[in-house]
Coordinates of C-alpha atoms in Angstrom, one line a residue:
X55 CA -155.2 -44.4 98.9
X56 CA -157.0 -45.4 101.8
X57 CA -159.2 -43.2 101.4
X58 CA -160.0 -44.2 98.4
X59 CA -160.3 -47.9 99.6
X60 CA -162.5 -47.5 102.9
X61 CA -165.1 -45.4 100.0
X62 CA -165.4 -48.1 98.1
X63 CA -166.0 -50.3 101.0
X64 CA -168.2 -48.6 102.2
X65 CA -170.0 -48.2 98.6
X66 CA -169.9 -52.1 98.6
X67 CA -171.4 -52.5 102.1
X68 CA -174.1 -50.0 101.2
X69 CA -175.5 -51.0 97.3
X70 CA -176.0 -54.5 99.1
X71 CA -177.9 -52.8 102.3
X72 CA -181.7 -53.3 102.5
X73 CA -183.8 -51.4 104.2
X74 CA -187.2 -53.1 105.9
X75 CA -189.8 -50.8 107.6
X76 CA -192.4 -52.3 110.3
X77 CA -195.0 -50.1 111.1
X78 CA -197.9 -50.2 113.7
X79 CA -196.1 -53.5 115.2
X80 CA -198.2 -54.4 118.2
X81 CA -197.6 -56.3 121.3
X82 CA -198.4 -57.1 124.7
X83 CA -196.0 -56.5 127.6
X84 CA -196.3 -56.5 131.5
X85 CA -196.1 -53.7 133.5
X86 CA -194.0 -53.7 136.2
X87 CA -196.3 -52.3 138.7
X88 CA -199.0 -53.8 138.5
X89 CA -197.9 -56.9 136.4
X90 CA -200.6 -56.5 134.2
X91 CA -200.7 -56.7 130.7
X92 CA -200.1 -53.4 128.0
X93 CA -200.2 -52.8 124.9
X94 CA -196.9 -51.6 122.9
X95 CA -197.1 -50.0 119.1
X96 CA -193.8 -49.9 118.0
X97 CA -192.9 -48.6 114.5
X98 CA -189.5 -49.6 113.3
X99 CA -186.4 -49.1 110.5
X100 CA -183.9 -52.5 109.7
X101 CA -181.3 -52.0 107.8
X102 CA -178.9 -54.9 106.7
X103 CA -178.1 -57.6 103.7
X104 CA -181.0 -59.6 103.0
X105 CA -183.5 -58.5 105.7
X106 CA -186.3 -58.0 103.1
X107 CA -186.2 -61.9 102.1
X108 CA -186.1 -62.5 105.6
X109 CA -188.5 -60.4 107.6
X110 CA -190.3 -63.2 109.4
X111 CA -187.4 -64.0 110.7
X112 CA -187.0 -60.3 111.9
X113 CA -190.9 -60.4 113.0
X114 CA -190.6 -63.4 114.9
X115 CA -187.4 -62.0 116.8
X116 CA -188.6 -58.6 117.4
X117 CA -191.9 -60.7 119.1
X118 CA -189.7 -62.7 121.3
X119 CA -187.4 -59.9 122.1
X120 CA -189.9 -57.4 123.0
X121 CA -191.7 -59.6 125.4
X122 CA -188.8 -59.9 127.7
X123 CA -189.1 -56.2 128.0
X124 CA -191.4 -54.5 130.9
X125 CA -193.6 -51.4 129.8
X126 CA -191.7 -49.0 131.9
X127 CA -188.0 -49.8 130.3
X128 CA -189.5 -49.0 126.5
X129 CA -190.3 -45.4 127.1
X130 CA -186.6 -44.5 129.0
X131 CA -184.0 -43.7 126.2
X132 CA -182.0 -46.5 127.7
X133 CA -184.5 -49.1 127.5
X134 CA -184.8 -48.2 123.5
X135 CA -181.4 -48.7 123.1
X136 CA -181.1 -52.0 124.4
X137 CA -184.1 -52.9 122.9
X138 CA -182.6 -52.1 119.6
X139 CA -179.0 -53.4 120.3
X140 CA -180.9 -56.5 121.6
X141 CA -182.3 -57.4 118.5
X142 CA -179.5 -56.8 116.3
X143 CA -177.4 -59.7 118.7
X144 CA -180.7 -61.8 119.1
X145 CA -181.3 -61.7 115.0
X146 CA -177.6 -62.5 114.3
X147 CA -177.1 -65.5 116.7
X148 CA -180.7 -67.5 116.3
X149 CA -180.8 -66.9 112.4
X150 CA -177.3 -65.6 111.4
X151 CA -178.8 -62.7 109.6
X152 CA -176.8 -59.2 110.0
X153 CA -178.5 -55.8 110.7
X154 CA -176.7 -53.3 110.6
X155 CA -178.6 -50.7 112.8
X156 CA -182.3 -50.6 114.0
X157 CA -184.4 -46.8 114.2
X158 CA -187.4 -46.0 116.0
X159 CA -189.7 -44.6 114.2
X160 CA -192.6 -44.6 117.1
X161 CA -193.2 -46.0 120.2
X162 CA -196.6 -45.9 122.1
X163 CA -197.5 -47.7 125.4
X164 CA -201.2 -47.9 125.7
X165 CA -202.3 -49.7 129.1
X166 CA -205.3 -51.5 129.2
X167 CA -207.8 -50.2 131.9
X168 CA -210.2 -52.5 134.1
X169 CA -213.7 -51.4 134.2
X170 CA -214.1 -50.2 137.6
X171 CA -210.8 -47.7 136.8
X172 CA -212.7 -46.4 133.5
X173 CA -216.4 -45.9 136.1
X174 CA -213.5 -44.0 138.9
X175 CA -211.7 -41.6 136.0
X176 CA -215.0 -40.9 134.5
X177 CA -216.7 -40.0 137.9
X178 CA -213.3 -38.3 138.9
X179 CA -213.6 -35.9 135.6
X180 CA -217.3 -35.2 136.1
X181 CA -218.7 -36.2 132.9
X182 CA -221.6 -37.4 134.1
X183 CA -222.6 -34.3 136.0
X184 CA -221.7 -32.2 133.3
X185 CA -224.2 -34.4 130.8
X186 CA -227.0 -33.6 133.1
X187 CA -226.1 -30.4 133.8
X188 CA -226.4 -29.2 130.4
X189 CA -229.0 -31.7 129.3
X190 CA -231.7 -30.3 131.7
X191 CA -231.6 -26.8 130.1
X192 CA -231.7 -28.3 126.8
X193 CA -234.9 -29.8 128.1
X194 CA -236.0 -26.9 129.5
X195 CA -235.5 -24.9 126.1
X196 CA -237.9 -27.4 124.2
X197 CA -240.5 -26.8 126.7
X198 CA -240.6 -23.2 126.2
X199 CA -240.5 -23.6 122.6
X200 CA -243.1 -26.0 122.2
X201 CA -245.0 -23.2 124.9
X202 CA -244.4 -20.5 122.6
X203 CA -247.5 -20.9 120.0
X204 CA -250.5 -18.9 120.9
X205 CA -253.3 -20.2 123.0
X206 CA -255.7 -22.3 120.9
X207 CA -259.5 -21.1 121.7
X208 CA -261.4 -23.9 123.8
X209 CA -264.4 -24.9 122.7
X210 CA -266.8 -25.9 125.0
X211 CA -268.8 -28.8 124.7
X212 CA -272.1 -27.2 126.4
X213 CA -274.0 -25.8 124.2
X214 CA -274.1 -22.1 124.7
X215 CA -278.0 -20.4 125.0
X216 CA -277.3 -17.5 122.4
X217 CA -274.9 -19.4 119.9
X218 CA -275.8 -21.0 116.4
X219 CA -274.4 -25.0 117.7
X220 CA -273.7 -27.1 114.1

């Protein structure tokens, strides 16, 4: 029997369960290191009664809740689950609107480089050695083809003693 009962419970809970799916959610967050700012992608699965109708309400607390995060604590396993079980408690006591669980679907950190570190990783690499490197044979190669046609005859402007001049 209570089997029975706790199935169709848990039927109940489920037919009124709705599912809202957030993808390519971005953000800026600071980086504990540096304190500078990086950008987070996060792609996310709510599931809970009447988070459809309400998903500004779920935007607006997944924005205030993932700015109190640093960079570093969203990629550790442990950081993602408070994240998640930090918006369930956030969403339930500003709005009074249940979710059930919260799933990752992605998760990207994408920091923001100044200038003068793109100019250091590019010199670092050697790209621009490598560009003239194998632009100067390049250059070298349409030389000799353009060298490769046969002489053209000159002509000399001096009339010659022998010849027929036009």
């Amino acid at each position: 029997m209570k089997r029975i009962l706790t199935a169709v419970l848990l039927l109940h809970v489920s037919l009124f369960a709705e599912t809202l799916v957030l993808e390519h959610f971005k953000a800026n967050v600071f980086a504990k290191s540096d304190k500078k700012p990086v950008e987070v992608t996060v792609g996310l699965i709510f599931e809970g009664n009447e988070v459809k109708r309400s998903e500004y309400k779920v935007v607006d607390a997944l924005n205030i809740v993932i700015g109190s995060y640093f960079a570093e604590d969203l990629v550790t396993s442990r950081g993602k689950e408070l994240l998640k079980s930090t918006i369930i408690a956030y969403t339930k006591k500003t709005y009074g609107l249940v979710i059930d669980s919260v799933y990752i679907q992605e998760l990207t950190v994408k920091t923001n480089p100044t200038t003068q570190e793109i100019v250091e990783a590019i010199k670092k690499e050697g790209v621009f050695q490598q560009q003239q490197q194998n632009a100067a044979p390049k250059q070298h190669q349409q030389s000799q083809q353009l060298n490769l046609a046969p002489p053209l005859p000159k002509r000399s402007l001096i009339p010659e003693e022998n010849a027929v001049n036009f």
